[in-house]
């Protein structure tokens, strides 16, 4: 079956622009996670959904970051008024249930100029 | 808070040689432990995981890892490395009992010489 897909794969934004990153999890997966991976670093947790409920957003770095999953499947990570420090790869992962193996998408590479 | 340390930033091995990548974790209870591999421009692929039971875990592509509670370690091993194993390797820990957001190490870049 299809894995986790993310779009766009690459995004270049001017500082101050808003961006929206999309994640399509594996069909039937209840849990969905967003991670941010800065250059040369490991991924860092941003937020977690169980179905449509956002149960943990402790990793979101500022109130410019917002995530949603309104119907419990596709999720969107939105970054408002992008800053250069937002440049990173944003990874989405899904799992059948919480505490089970997370399967990662290819990521969206965001470059803020 | 949980944390993961991968002390080796970069490792170079010859093709056919054995490999061991080190991972140490900090967590107050029995952790969930993972090794992921990331090729350039790709997402993370799960190599293996430890939840409970046998402390020697077998994974894909001929990799294995051993959970040693006394040393808080979960080192990844492969007896004979192939050139296609060149990639970035990440160790991660998840918490038990709650939604398992993962905490990753900073990664070890593996270079394989022919």
Short mmCIF file of C-alpha atoms in Angstrom, two decimals:
data_model
loop_
_atom_site.label_atom_id
_atom_site.label_comp_id
_atom_site.label_asym_id
_atom_site.label_seq_id
_atom_site.Cartn_x
_atom_site.Cartn_y
_atom_site.Cartn_z
CA UNK A 1 0.00 0.00 0.00
CA UNK A 2 0.96 3.65 -0.29
CA UNK A 3 3.16 5.16 2.34
CA UNK A 4 3.01 8.58 3.94
CA UNK A 5 3.08 11.32 1.34
CA UNK A 6 3.92 14.98 1.78
CA UNK A 7 3.57 17.99 -0.46
CA UNK A 8 5.18 20.07 -1.64
CA UNK A 9 8.55 18.33 -1.49
CA UNK A 10 10.35 21.67 -1.71
CA UNK A 11 9.17 25.14 -0.81
CA UNK A 12 11.00 28.43 -1.09
CA UNK A 13 9.39 31.32 0.75
CA UNK A 14 10.31 34.91 1.27
CA UNK A 15 10.61 35.99 4.85
CA UNK A 16 7.21 37.05 6.10
CA UNK A 17 5.21 34.81 3.80
CA UNK A 18 2.77 32.20 5.07
CA UNK A 19 3.27 28.56 4.03
CA UNK A 20 1.14 25.43 4.27
CA UNK A 21 2.61 21.94 4.27
CA UNK A 22 0.43 18.91 3.64
CA UNK A 23 0.67 15.37 4.96
CA UNK A 24 -1.32 12.35 3.73
CA UNK A 25 -0.89 9.55 6.26
CA UNK A 26 -1.20 5.85 5.58
CA UNK A 27 -4.87 4.96 5.24
CA UNK A 28 -6.38 3.88 8.54
CA UNK A 29 -3.61 5.28 10.68
CA UNK A 30 -5.05 6.98 13.72
CA UNK A 31 -1.97 8.79 14.97
CA UNK A 32 -0.13 11.51 13.09
CA UNK A 33 3.05 13.32 14.11
CA UNK A 34 4.94 16.34 12.78
CA UNK A 35 8.69 16.74 13.27
CA UNK A 36 11.14 19.47 12.30
CA UNK A 37 14.64 18.50 11.18
CA UNK A 38 17.20 21.28 11.01
CA UNK A 39 20.30 20.80 8.88
CA UNK A 40 22.68 18.31 10.46
CA UNK A 41 20.32 17.51 13.31
CA UNK A 42 17.91 14.77 14.24
CA UNK A 43 14.17 15.33 13.90
CA UNK A 44 12.46 17.19 16.73
CA UNK A 45 8.86 16.65 17.73
CA UNK A 46 6.38 19.41 16.93
CA UNK A 47 2.88 18.10 17.44
CA UNK A 48 0.68 14.97 17.60
CA UNK A 49 -2.86 14.12 16.53
CA UNK A 50 -5.03 11.19 17.43
CA UNK A 51 -7.74 11.23 14.79
CA UNK A 52 -8.78 14.88 14.56
CA UNK A 53 -7.77 15.76 18.11
CA UNK A 54 -4.50 17.56 18.62
CA UNK A 55 -3.33 15.98 21.87
CA UNK A 56 0.16 17.41 22.14
CA UNK A 57 1.51 20.61 20.64
CA UNK A 58 4.30 21.12 23.11
CA UNK A 59 6.98 21.13 20.42
CA UNK A 60 5.61 23.97 18.30
CA UNK A 61 8.30 26.64 18.52
CA UNK A 62 6.02 29.67 18.42
CA UNK A 63 2.44 30.78 17.89
CA UNK A 64 3.31 31.25 14.22
CA UNK A 65 3.09 27.48 13.86
CA UNK A 66 -0.33 25.91 13.58
CA UNK A 67 -1.39 22.38 12.66
CA UNK A 68 -4.77 20.86 11.92
CA UNK A 69 -6.31 17.55 10.95
CA UNK A 70 -10.00 18.37 10.63
CA UNK A 71 -11.32 15.04 9.37
CA UNK A 72 -8.82 12.78 11.04
CA UNK A 73 -6.85 11.97 7.90
CA UNK A 74 -4.95 14.64 5.97
CA UNK A 75 -3.03 17.14 8.09
CA UNK A 76 -1.71 20.59 7.32
CA UNK A 77 1.12 22.38 9.10
CA UNK A 78 0.90 26.12 8.62
CA UNK A 79 3.66 28.58 9.36
CA UNK A 80 2.72 32.23 9.42
CA UNK A 81 5.15 35.10 8.79
CA UNK A 82 8.03 32.74 8.05
CA UNK A 83 11.47 33.54 9.43
CA UNK A 84 14.86 32.33 8.27
CA UNK A 85 15.17 30.09 11.33
CA UNK A 86 12.12 28.18 10.08
CA UNK A 87 14.23 26.74 7.26
CA UNK A 88 14.29 23.00 7.83
CA UNK A 89 12.85 19.71 6.64
CA UNK A 90 9.39 19.08 8.01
CA UNK A 91 8.63 15.40 8.45
CA UNK A 92 5.26 13.80 8.94
CA UNK A 93 4.78 10.35 10.42
CA UNK A 94 1.77 8.17 11.05
CA UNK A 95 1.05 5.07 13.07
CA UNK A 96 -1.88 2.69 13.27
CA UNK A 97 -2.34 3.48 16.92
CA UNK A 98 -0.44 5.51 19.42
CA UNK A 99 2.70 3.80 20.71
CA UNK A 100 3.09 1.77 17.56
CA UNK A 101 5.74 2.13 14.92
CA UNK A 102 5.78 5.50 13.18
CA UNK A 103 6.19 5.53 9.41
CA UNK A 104 7.71 8.65 7.97
CA UNK A 105 7.04 10.55 4.80
CA UNK A 106 9.80 11.97 2.58
CA UNK A 107 9.52 15.41 4.14
CA UNK A 108 9.06 18.95 2.87
CA UNK A 109 12.25 20.97 2.61
CA UNK A 110 11.44 24.61 3.44
CA UNK A 111 13.89 27.37 2.62
CA UNK A 112 13.08 30.86 3.85
CA UNK A 113 15.01 33.62 2.14
CA UNK B 1 13.02 14.25 30.13
CA UNK B 2 14.16 11.60 27.73
CA UNK B 3 17.29 12.10 25.64
CA UNK B 4 19.44 10.20 23.16
CA UNK B 5 23.17 10.49 22.57
CA UNK B 6 24.91 9.26 19.47
CA UNK B 7 28.57 9.96 20.22
CA UNK B 8 29.88 9.31 16.73
CA UNK B 9 29.03 12.04 14.25
CA UNK B 10 30.76 10.36 11.32
CA UNK B 11 32.07 6.83 10.79
CA UNK B 12 33.92 5.40 7.81
CA UNK B 13 34.18 1.66 7.23
CA UNK B 14 35.36 -0.48 4.36
CA UNK B 15 32.86 -2.55 2.45
CA UNK B 16 32.68 -5.99 3.99
CA UNK B 17 33.84 -4.82 7.40
CA UNK B 18 31.70 -5.03 10.50
CA UNK B 19 29.86 -2.02 11.87
CA UNK B 20 28.71 -0.85 15.27
CA UNK B 21 26.91 2.45 15.80
CA UNK B 22 26.55 3.58 19.38
CA UNK B 23 23.41 4.90 21.04
CA UNK B 24 22.89 5.83 24.68
CA UNK B 25 19.58 6.95 26.05
CA UNK B 26 18.28 8.59 29.16
CA UNK B 27 14.83 7.62 30.34
CA UNK B 28 13.35 6.80 33.72
CA UNK B 29 11.54 3.60 32.80
CA UNK B 30 11.72 0.92 30.15
CA UNK B 31 11.89 2.79 26.88
CA UNK B 32 10.76 2.04 23.39
CA UNK B 33 13.90 2.18 21.21
CA UNK B 34 14.26 2.56 17.48
CA UNK B 35 16.87 2.80 14.78
CA UNK B 36 15.98 4.67 11.60
CA UNK B 37 18.05 5.22 8.45
CA UNK B 38 17.85 8.28 6.24
CA UNK B 39 19.32 8.45 2.75
CA UNK B 40 19.91 11.87 1.17
CA UNK B 41 16.65 13.58 0.30
CA UNK B 42 14.62 10.73 1.75
CA UNK B 43 12.47 10.28 4.80
CA UNK B 44 13.27 7.98 7.67
CA UNK B 45 13.06 4.23 7.21
CA UNK B 46 12.67 1.99 10.24
CA UNK B 47 15.48 -0.54 10.62
CA UNK B 48 14.38 -2.15 13.86
CA UNK B 49 12.67 -1.52 17.16
CA UNK B 50 12.68 -2.72 20.74
CA UNK B 51 9.53 -2.69 22.83
CA UNK B 52 10.06 -5.57 25.25
CA UNK B 53 11.20 -9.19 25.41
CA UNK B 54 14.36 -10.46 23.79
CA UNK B 55 17.05 -7.82 24.13
CA UNK B 56 18.68 -8.76 20.80
CA UNK B 57 16.54 -7.41 18.02
CA UNK B 58 16.81 -8.31 14.36
CA UNK B 59 15.91 -5.80 11.69
CA UNK B 60 15.90 -5.32 7.97
CA UNK B 61 18.95 -5.28 5.70
CA UNK B 62 20.92 -7.55 8.04
CA UNK B 63 21.03 -5.11 10.97
CA UNK B 64 20.63 -6.04 14.60
CA UNK B 65 20.70 -4.13 17.88
CA UNK B 66 21.08 -5.10 21.50
CA UNK B 67 19.29 -3.42 24.38
CA UNK B 68 21.49 -3.24 27.48
CA UNK B 69 19.59 -1.76 30.37
CA UNK B 70 22.62 -1.63 32.66
CA UNK B 71 24.48 0.52 30.15
CA UNK B 72 21.45 2.47 28.87
CA UNK B 73 22.57 1.52 25.39
CA UNK B 74 21.00 0.29 22.18
CA UNK B 75 23.89 -0.16 19.75
CA UNK B 76 23.30 -1.04 16.12
CA UNK B 77 25.44 -3.69 14.46
CA UNK B 78 25.96 -5.29 11.08
CA UNK B 79 28.50 -8.03 10.43
CA UNK B 80 29.35 -7.03 6.87
CA UNK B 81 28.65 -3.58 5.47
CA UNK B 82 27.60 -2.99 1.87
CA UNK B 83 28.27 0.20 -0.09
CA UNK B 84 24.51 0.82 -0.20
CA UNK B 85 24.46 1.15 3.60
CA UNK B 86 26.04 4.60 3.34
CA UNK B 87 23.47 6.93 4.93
CA UNK B 88 22.57 8.78 8.11
CA UNK B 89 21.48 6.63 11.04
CA UNK B 90 19.28 7.88 13.85
CA UNK B 91 18.56 6.30 17.20
CA UNK B 92 15.31 7.31 18.86
CA UNK B 93 13.52 6.71 22.14
CA UNK B 94 9.81 6.78 22.82
CA UNK B 95 8.02 7.00 26.13
CA UNK B 96 5.94 4.16 27.45
CA UNK B 97 2.45 4.73 28.75
CA UNK B 98 1.61 7.80 26.70
CA UNK B 99 1.50 8.86 23.10
CA UNK B 100 4.93 7.96 21.91
CA UNK B 101 6.47 11.07 20.44
CA UNK B 102 10.02 10.17 19.56
CA UNK B 103 13.18 11.85 20.76
CA UNK B 104 16.02 11.44 18.28
CA UNK B 105 19.76 11.57 18.56
CA UNK B 106 21.76 13.86 16.30
CA UNK B 107 22.61 11.01 13.96
CA UNK B 108 25.70 9.19 12.73
CA UNK B 109 26.74 9.56 9.13
CA UNK B 110 28.13 6.32 7.73
CA UNK B 111 30.55 6.41 4.84
CA UNK B 112 31.51 3.14 3.13
CA UNK B 113 34.73 2.88 1.19
CA UNK B 114 35.19 0.33 -1.57
#
